[in-house]
Every structure is written in C-alpha cells, then in structure tokens.
XYZ file of C-alpha atoms in Angstrom:
431
model
C -12.847 -0.362 -32.059
C -9.074 -1.495 -31.523
C -9.041 -0.911 -28.016
C -12.637 -3.103 -27.649
C -10.671 -5.691 -29.940
C -7.413 -6.053 -28.090
C -9.876 -6.508 -24.721
C -11.827 -9.034 -26.092
C -9.166 -10.386 -27.710
C -7.702 -10.870 -24.028
C -10.997 -11.869 -22.499
C -10.490 -14.990 -25.171
C -6.958 -15.550 -24.295
C -7.934 -15.862 -20.487
C -10.609 -18.236 -21.134
C -8.339 -20.380 -23.451
C -5.406 -20.222 -20.871
C -8.521 -21.291 -18.303
C -9.485 -24.342 -20.341
C -6.339 -25.807 -21.404
C -4.884 -25.415 -17.759
C -8.007 -27.081 -16.538
C -7.873 -30.032 -18.500
C -4.080 -30.479 -18.255
C -4.974 -30.668 -14.311
C -7.782 -32.862 -14.873
C -5.947 -35.328 -17.432
C -2.737 -35.267 -14.814
C -4.615 -35.913 -11.802
C -8.243 -37.979 -12.954
C -7.063 -39.054 -16.459
C -10.351 -41.290 -16.372
C -12.524 -38.616 -15.903
C -10.576 -36.489 -19.197
C -10.995 -37.153 -22.680
C -8.501 -39.272 -24.537
C -8.654 -37.079 -27.831
C -10.482 -34.512 -29.905
C -12.924 -37.196 -31.269
C -13.676 -38.003 -27.518
C -13.949 -34.601 -26.219
C -16.549 -33.989 -28.988
C -18.306 -36.874 -27.839
C -19.221 -35.471 -24.420
C -22.820 -35.639 -23.468
C -23.658 -31.969 -22.698
C -26.282 -31.864 -19.887
C -28.497 -29.091 -18.637
C -26.104 -28.922 -15.676
C -22.928 -29.001 -17.540
C -24.000 -26.021 -19.746
C -25.007 -23.980 -16.518
C -21.940 -24.577 -14.690
C -19.744 -23.743 -18.265
C -21.894 -20.666 -18.809
C -21.309 -19.950 -14.847
C -17.581 -20.336 -14.857
C -16.834 -18.660 -18.139
C -18.972 -15.449 -17.330
C -17.807 -15.496 -13.593
C -14.041 -16.201 -14.767
C -14.404 -12.720 -16.849
C -16.244 -10.939 -14.483
C -13.643 -11.682 -11.976
C -10.696 -10.510 -13.985
C -12.596 -7.198 -14.977
C -13.045 -6.943 -10.873
C -9.141 -6.630 -10.490
C -8.763 -4.315 -13.403
C -7.196 -6.736 -16.002
C -9.053 -5.475 -19.195
C -8.475 -1.883 -18.342
C -6.106 -0.101 -20.517
C -2.277 0.020 -18.335
C 0.114 1.694 -20.800
C 1.144 3.278 -18.005
C 1.087 0.683 -15.572
C 3.441 -1.333 -13.636
C 4.134 -4.835 -14.899
C 4.385 -6.287 -11.615
C 1.323 -5.002 -10.123
C -0.606 -6.705 -13.273
C 1.169 -9.849 -12.154
C 0.179 -9.325 -8.811
C -3.638 -8.587 -10.082
C -3.272 -11.719 -11.887
C -2.707 -13.769 -8.859
C -5.156 -12.364 -6.663
C -8.239 -12.670 -9.923
C -6.837 -16.381 -10.508
C -7.139 -17.444 -6.958
C -10.408 -15.856 -6.744
C -11.698 -17.314 -9.923
C -10.234 -20.984 -8.474
C -12.241 -20.929 -5.236
C -15.034 -19.752 -7.315
C -14.743 -22.773 -9.587
C -14.415 -25.351 -6.499
C -17.306 -23.618 -4.842
C -19.556 -24.458 -8.299
C -17.835 -28.302 -8.406
C -18.457 -28.461 -4.783
C -22.701 -27.707 -5.236
C -22.622 -29.639 -8.234
C -20.680 -32.625 -6.399
C -18.244 -33.287 -8.925
C -15.906 -35.509 -7.303
C -13.072 -35.494 -9.972
C -11.989 -31.980 -9.062
C -10.266 -32.752 -6.013
C -7.646 -30.141 -4.189
C -4.640 -31.872 -6.622
C -6.421 -30.970 -9.745
C -7.183 -27.414 -7.951
C -3.800 -26.618 -6.809
C -2.178 -27.763 -10.267
C -4.828 -26.081 -12.148
C -3.977 -22.828 -9.848
C -0.425 -22.795 -10.051
C -0.451 -23.768 -13.887
C -3.052 -20.887 -14.427
C -1.397 -18.362 -12.895
C 2.033 -19.053 -14.526
C 0.026 -19.477 -18.129
C -1.823 -16.262 -17.834
C 1.293 -14.232 -16.751
C 3.058 -15.199 -19.556
C 0.511 -14.905 -22.305
C 0.194 -11.277 -20.730
C 3.193 -11.216 -20.945
C 3.431 -11.986 -24.485
C 0.356 -9.528 -25.310
C 2.716 -6.461 -24.053
C 5.691 -7.187 -25.914
C 3.510 -7.735 -29.017
C 1.997 -4.516 -27.970
C 5.369 -2.415 -27.784
C 7.033 -4.182 -30.985
C 3.526 -2.764 -32.437
C 4.683 0.538 -31.256
C 8.397 0.464 -32.304
C 7.225 0.423 -35.707
C 4.635 2.905 -35.399
C 1.483 1.161 -34.385
C -0.811 1.742 -31.608
C 0.651 5.198 -30.591
C -0.796 7.946 -28.620
C -0.640 11.560 -29.742
C 0.250 13.989 -26.462
C 0.305 17.145 -25.736
C 2.003 18.499 -22.429
C 0.648 21.661 -20.811
C 3.040 23.762 -19.309
C 6.705 23.982 -19.780
C 8.096 24.284 -16.558
C 11.185 22.546 -14.813
C 8.596 20.103 -13.853
C 6.560 19.503 -16.953
C 10.223 19.094 -18.656
C 11.191 16.211 -16.399
C 7.322 14.576 -16.382
C 7.979 14.595 -20.143
C 11.586 13.295 -20.507
C 10.465 10.621 -18.129
C 7.451 9.816 -20.656
C 9.496 10.047 -23.589
C 12.212 7.728 -22.139
C 9.983 4.821 -22.753
C 9.821 4.026 -26.287
C 7.405 1.123 -25.341
C 4.721 3.338 -24.150
C 3.950 4.297 -27.770
C 3.991 8.008 -27.205
C 4.755 10.617 -29.540
C 4.864 14.123 -28.417
C 3.133 16.830 -30.554
C 4.538 19.910 -28.032
C 3.844 22.277 -25.216
C 1.126 24.479 -24.777
C 2.176 27.517 -22.453
C 1.945 31.023 -22.403
C 5.991 31.446 -22.110
C 7.991 29.125 -23.178
C 11.829 28.429 -23.295
C 13.079 26.075 -25.796
C 14.581 22.929 -24.064
C 17.454 21.038 -25.707
C 16.929 17.746 -23.767
C 13.587 16.924 -25.420
C 14.438 16.628 -29.295
C 12.006 18.555 -31.481
C 10.118 20.134 -28.993
C 8.280 23.096 -29.834
C 5.215 25.249 -28.162
C 2.006 24.797 -30.014
C 0.194 27.585 -28.775
C -0.824 29.526 -25.577
C -3.470 28.710 -23.070
C -6.448 30.325 -24.484
C -5.711 28.688 -27.868
C -5.695 25.372 -26.356
C -9.428 24.236 -27.089
C -8.957 25.294 -30.423
C -5.887 23.230 -31.150
C -7.767 19.896 -29.348
C -10.062 20.788 -31.993
C -7.998 21.090 -35.092
C -5.515 18.288 -34.092
C -4.975 14.594 -33.182
C -4.268 14.446 -29.894
C -5.127 11.127 -27.639
C -4.062 12.331 -24.415
C -3.042 15.872 -22.446
C -0.982 15.560 -20.089
C -0.964 18.752 -17.399
C 2.243 20.324 -15.371
C 0.886 23.374 -14.264
C 1.378 24.692 -10.646
C -1.628 24.714 -9.283
C -1.774 27.826 -6.962
C -1.632 30.019 -9.767
C -3.037 28.139 -12.600
C -6.473 26.420 -10.793
C -9.022 28.088 -12.738
C -6.705 26.870 -16.189
C -6.476 23.971 -15.106
C -10.203 23.141 -14.501
C -11.292 24.337 -17.999
C -8.924 22.427 -19.449
C -10.138 19.117 -17.515
C -13.355 20.347 -18.296
C -12.334 20.642 -22.237
C -11.251 17.336 -22.268
C -14.288 15.561 -20.488
C -16.191 17.245 -23.393
C -14.278 16.456 -26.061
C -13.286 12.569 -24.701
C -9.785 12.937 -24.663
C -7.841 10.888 -21.762
C -6.134 14.191 -19.610
C -3.871 12.997 -17.318
C -2.303 15.059 -14.051
C 0.539 14.063 -12.253
C -0.068 13.489 -8.462
C 3.017 15.822 -6.977
C 1.083 18.392 -7.584
C 1.450 20.231 -4.219
C 5.606 19.396 -4.169
C 5.683 17.404 -1.025
C 9.114 16.337 -0.307
C 8.781 12.954 0.974
C 5.337 12.523 0.767
C 3.724 10.279 -1.589
C 0.422 10.144 -3.279
C -2.199 7.512 -4.290
C -5.638 8.263 -5.611
C -8.853 6.164 -4.140
C -12.549 6.225 -4.654
C -15.431 6.914 -2.311
C -18.867 6.853 -3.604
C -17.607 8.312 -7.059
C -15.455 10.818 -5.401
C -11.581 10.588 -6.173
C -9.954 11.225 -3.227
C -6.188 11.899 -3.369
C -4.404 10.759 -0.398
C -1.474 11.919 0.834
C 1.161 9.774 3.237
C 4.426 9.010 4.356
C 6.321 5.630 4.205
C 6.082 2.459 2.377
C 3.086 1.876 -0.183
C 2.471 -1.234 1.320
C 2.661 0.158 5.543
C -0.711 -1.764 6.060
C 0.747 -5.083 5.876
C 3.524 -4.463 7.053
C 1.995 -2.862 9.879
C -0.331 -6.112 10.339
C 2.844 -8.137 10.416
C 4.268 -6.255 13.047
C 0.883 -6.576 15.027
C 1.177 -10.139 14.603
C 4.736 -10.182 16.087
C 3.778 -8.061 18.913
C 1.075 -10.449 20.103
C 2.642 -13.568 19.444
C 5.852 -12.306 21.187
C 4.081 -10.693 24.252
C 2.134 -13.998 24.955
C 5.016 -15.799 24.758
C 7.238 -13.536 27.115
C 4.494 -13.115 29.804
C 4.310 -16.916 30.014
C 8.064 -17.170 30.326
C 8.554 -14.406 32.639
C 5.532 -15.251 34.878
C 7.748 -16.546 37.475
C 10.007 -13.431 37.274
C 6.654 -11.054 37.567
C 5.609 -13.056 40.275
C 9.131 -12.712 42.007
C 9.655 -8.807 41.809
C 5.899 -8.084 42.708
C 6.242 -9.958 46.187
C 9.719 -7.877 46.455
C 8.176 -4.542 45.959
C 4.874 -5.407 48.358
C 7.162 -6.665 51.124
C 9.754 -3.918 50.998
C 8.152 -0.656 50.461
C 4.464 0.847 50.880
C 2.363 1.214 48.068
C 0.995 -0.578 44.917
C 2.878 -3.248 43.384
C 2.290 -1.509 39.938
C 2.962 2.431 38.439
C 0.541 3.590 36.120
C 1.242 7.136 34.417
C -0.906 8.268 31.836
C 1.227 8.397 28.835
C 0.578 9.807 24.843
C 1.037 7.311 22.272
C -0.486 7.070 18.696
C -1.467 9.573 17.148
C -2.204 11.456 20.465
C -4.312 8.678 21.850
C -3.444 8.703 25.532
C -3.418 5.266 27.465
C -1.780 4.364 30.939
C 1.460 2.165 30.909
C 2.473 -0.233 33.090
C 5.851 -0.355 35.157
C 6.809 -2.206 38.587
C 7.112 1.100 41.070
C 10.606 1.774 41.525
C 9.787 4.875 43.633
C 7.972 5.981 46.610
C 4.336 6.503 46.526
C 3.448 10.114 45.345
C 6.637 10.757 43.357
C 5.119 12.552 40.994
C 4.048 15.692 43.698
C 7.540 15.466 44.399
C 8.764 16.417 41.004
C 8.380 19.966 40.894
C 10.743 20.406 44.127
C 13.209 18.519 41.717
C 13.209 20.012 38.608
C 16.139 22.390 39.360
C 18.309 19.463 39.333
C 17.196 18.010 35.659
C 20.311 16.479 34.029
C 18.091 15.974 30.379
C 18.129 18.506 27.311
C 14.534 19.325 26.300
C 11.221 18.106 27.825
C 12.577 14.898 29.445
C 13.497 14.899 33.080
C 16.238 12.457 34.453
C 18.184 12.765 37.557
C 21.176 10.305 37.998
C 20.918 9.677 42.072
C 16.767 10.082 42.481
C 15.919 10.166 46.043
C 12.451 9.159 45.326
C 13.913 5.762 44.229
C 13.450 2.561 46.351
C 16.320 0.378 47.102
C 14.729 -2.539 45.122
C 13.931 0.239 42.964
C 17.335 1.004 41.789
C 18.232 -2.365 41.124
C 14.887 -3.003 39.034
C 15.797 -0.218 37.220
C 19.555 -1.261 36.623
C 18.201 -4.529 35.476
C 15.430 -2.849 33.156
C 12.933 -5.117 34.833
C 10.580 -2.612 35.834
C 9.896 -2.456 32.389
C 8.517 -5.908 32.196
C 4.912 -4.861 32.750
C 4.987 -3.211 29.550
C 4.124 -6.336 27.464
C 1.112 -6.331 28.839
C 0.299 -2.705 27.061
C 1.989 -4.374 23.821
C -0.642 -7.095 24.195
C -3.593 -4.879 24.158
C -2.223 -2.618 21.068
C -1.331 0.172 23.209
C 2.215 0.165 22.730
C 4.352 -1.917 20.099
C 8.005 -4.078 20.436
C 9.995 -1.631 19.081
C 9.260 1.971 18.626
C 9.578 5.168 20.229
C 9.372 5.226 23.682
C 5.927 7.032 25.455
C 6.352 10.427 26.841
C 4.752 11.676 29.742
C 1.921 14.391 29.062
C 4.343 16.881 30.723
C 7.047 15.752 28.093
C 4.700 16.456 25.430
C 3.669 20.064 26.337
C 7.575 20.880 26.552
C 8.178 19.523 22.712
C 8.690 22.944 20.633
C 10.184 21.388 17.510
C 7.123 20.073 15.170
C 9.049 17.514 13.305
C 9.701 15.649 17.017
C 6.006 15.446 17.291
C 6.316 12.717 14.358
C 6.683 9.860 16.717
C 3.319 10.331 17.457
C 2.639 8.773 14.124
C 3.412 5.277 14.777
C 2.943 3.263 18.019
C 5.264 3.742 20.929
C 7.477 1.043 21.963
C 9.038 -1.049 24.592
C 12.573 -0.517 23.470
C 13.750 1.704 20.439
C 17.141 3.096 19.355
C 18.056 4.795 22.872
C 17.914 1.464 24.801
C 19.844 -0.093 22.003
C 22.861 2.588 22.302
C-alpha cells in the first residue's frame, strides 16, 4: 500500500510540475492567453475539446513516464540514469504535447513556449525527484521504509556483495543474516550470523520477515539449489536478486535484456555506451573520408597516371583482407609491385624479416620504382579511404591482415583485433 501511495504521489507530483512549468512558459511568452489570477483561472471556459485535450495530455504524460520506467522502484538504481530517463520522458512528452496543440490548432503554443516548457520541466522534474529521493533517505535513516534482506551464500563474493549493500545506508537495507551449509564468521560485517542451512531456507522465509533475498552461490556447484530458491521466492512473492557476475569474468561486463518475455543475460567488453560511441566514430569516418576524397582527388589522379605509364598492370591492387568479426573484404591500394607479385611470395619466404604471421622484406625485389616512392610517402594507402567510406574499414583501428597472416595467428588473444573495424592507421604507424 505504501508503494502504491508513493507511486501515485509521484504521478501527481509529475502532473503538478508539468502544469506549473507549462503555465509559467505560457505566461512568459504569451501573457495575453494566460489567466491573470486564480479567479480568472477558474473562469476559463471548459469546452469539450479542452477537456479531451487535458485528458489526453495527463494520461499521455503519465503513460510516457511509466514507459521510461520512472514509476518503478529504483532502490538500487543509479541517480544519473534516472535523470537521463527523465530527460528522455519529458522530451517525448513535450513532443506529444506539441502534436496535440498542432492538431487542435493552438497558435498560442509556439516554439518559445515549448522550449521554455521543456527546459524548465526537465530541471524541475529532476529537482522534484531529488527531493523525493532525499526524503526517502531521511526516512530510512530514521528506521522507516526499511527492507529486511537475507544473503544466500557466505563465500568471499557474498561477503563482498553484502559489504557493498550495507555500506549504502540510503538504500534502507537491514541484514538479517546469511544462509549457507558452511559459514565462517566474518568480522568485517557487524552482527553477521548464520540463520540456517540451505535446506531450511523455505521454513525461514515462511516464519521470518524477509523482504528480499540476495543469492550469491557458485552457479556451477549450486545450480539446482539456486533454481529451487528462485522458485520458492517466486511462489511467496519475495524479491530475489542475483548478481550478474555469476561466471566471474575478468574484464567482461553483463547486462540484462528482454526478448518476448525471456530475460537474456548479455556478456560484453568495452564501454556500456559503446553503441553510441561507434555511431559517432562511423559518422566521423564518413565525413572525413568524403572530405579527404574531394581534397586529394588531384593527387589520386596524378598517382594513377604515374602507375599506368611506368609499369604494366592495373592502377589499383585489390587484396582479400579479414575485417570486423572475420568478415572478408577487398582492401584497395595503389599498385606498388609487379603484376602477380602474390604468386612470387612463396619463393621469398626465406627472406621474411617480420616476426609472427606477417611478411615484410626491406628490399623487396617485386616493388616497382614508383612503388618505392609511394610506399615511402604512404600514398599507396590513400585508396583505402574508399574502404572507409563503404564501412569496411575505419580511419583508426588495427590494420587489416591478409588471409595468410590470419591463418598464422596462434595466440587467441591476438584475434581480439577482429572485434572492431580495421583501420587506415593504427598504433604501429603512429610509432
């Protein structure tokens, strides 16, 4: 009941903030359409259209906020994530309001009104939610709005998780104890005690006040017990929390997603916002490669003419390379060697000066006179800008390897290079 009261109170607070900021923006930019006082406000003529519009705005506002999870319990939630969700919800809601005003031909709701309303509503909603959060922390610090929790497991990982939870008094958690077959007293947690064995947990949940259960058992050896505990908590309506680092990865991160009602645990490396970063990186690749092709077109034309008139064969050299997640593509370069140079490589393997799978010779006899100059100035690499524009490569990344070199890789960690697009330049060139 208290949860519902808090959720409904928050809904009302959001509507109040919306109404206050909207009328303030209307009064600021269109004072002739705003009521001059409380009596004038009460004397506003209510038409059927106005009532329908008001109903749609209030319902739509609440539904959009709910869609962004702003009425869910966020006891363990990150405050900055909540602020981001508020920003998204208010933005979409203001667009919804703008659409309604456009349909109803409300000329007094112009761009100035909407912009002021949007900025002030975002700021005031964040401040209102911050006030609610601080008020809940105030109550929890005084013994109200508490949640009694039990930890299943007493390993180092369980103790570490318990310490992190209990180090946040603002969460309002109170530890009842640990449930495990074997338990070693840990002095780092005051008043820590073993409540019962794993077999006696159902009886404990039926007799004691337990709001949440944290499971911190090794999944490999306790899979059946973990499944039974989750089932018991589900039957009794008790919240069950399971840390996502079950598999004890060294550097990987985990996140949960839902697919048609099925919760899917996703394991990944890198930043949590890597999708946004990669989109930005791709945008930079497109803009700079287009600009570079336009600026360097005279150079490209001149080099093409030199190659064509100084040696037989095509202007460009196309070689199959391994790219993102082992996708094959043809990398472009200006031809710097004689035709069929790849077929001659087997005869020169004994002269290879590079370590590992790579093939490098200082004075390669296959290189043409113009090719030596192109390689020295790195102008032979310019056509790869076309690969960048096509999305097969990026401006910066690990250099794409030929198929022969990839087959020669014997260390698995070196194959991580395929987890991103190959680059026109990388650390090797910079060094």
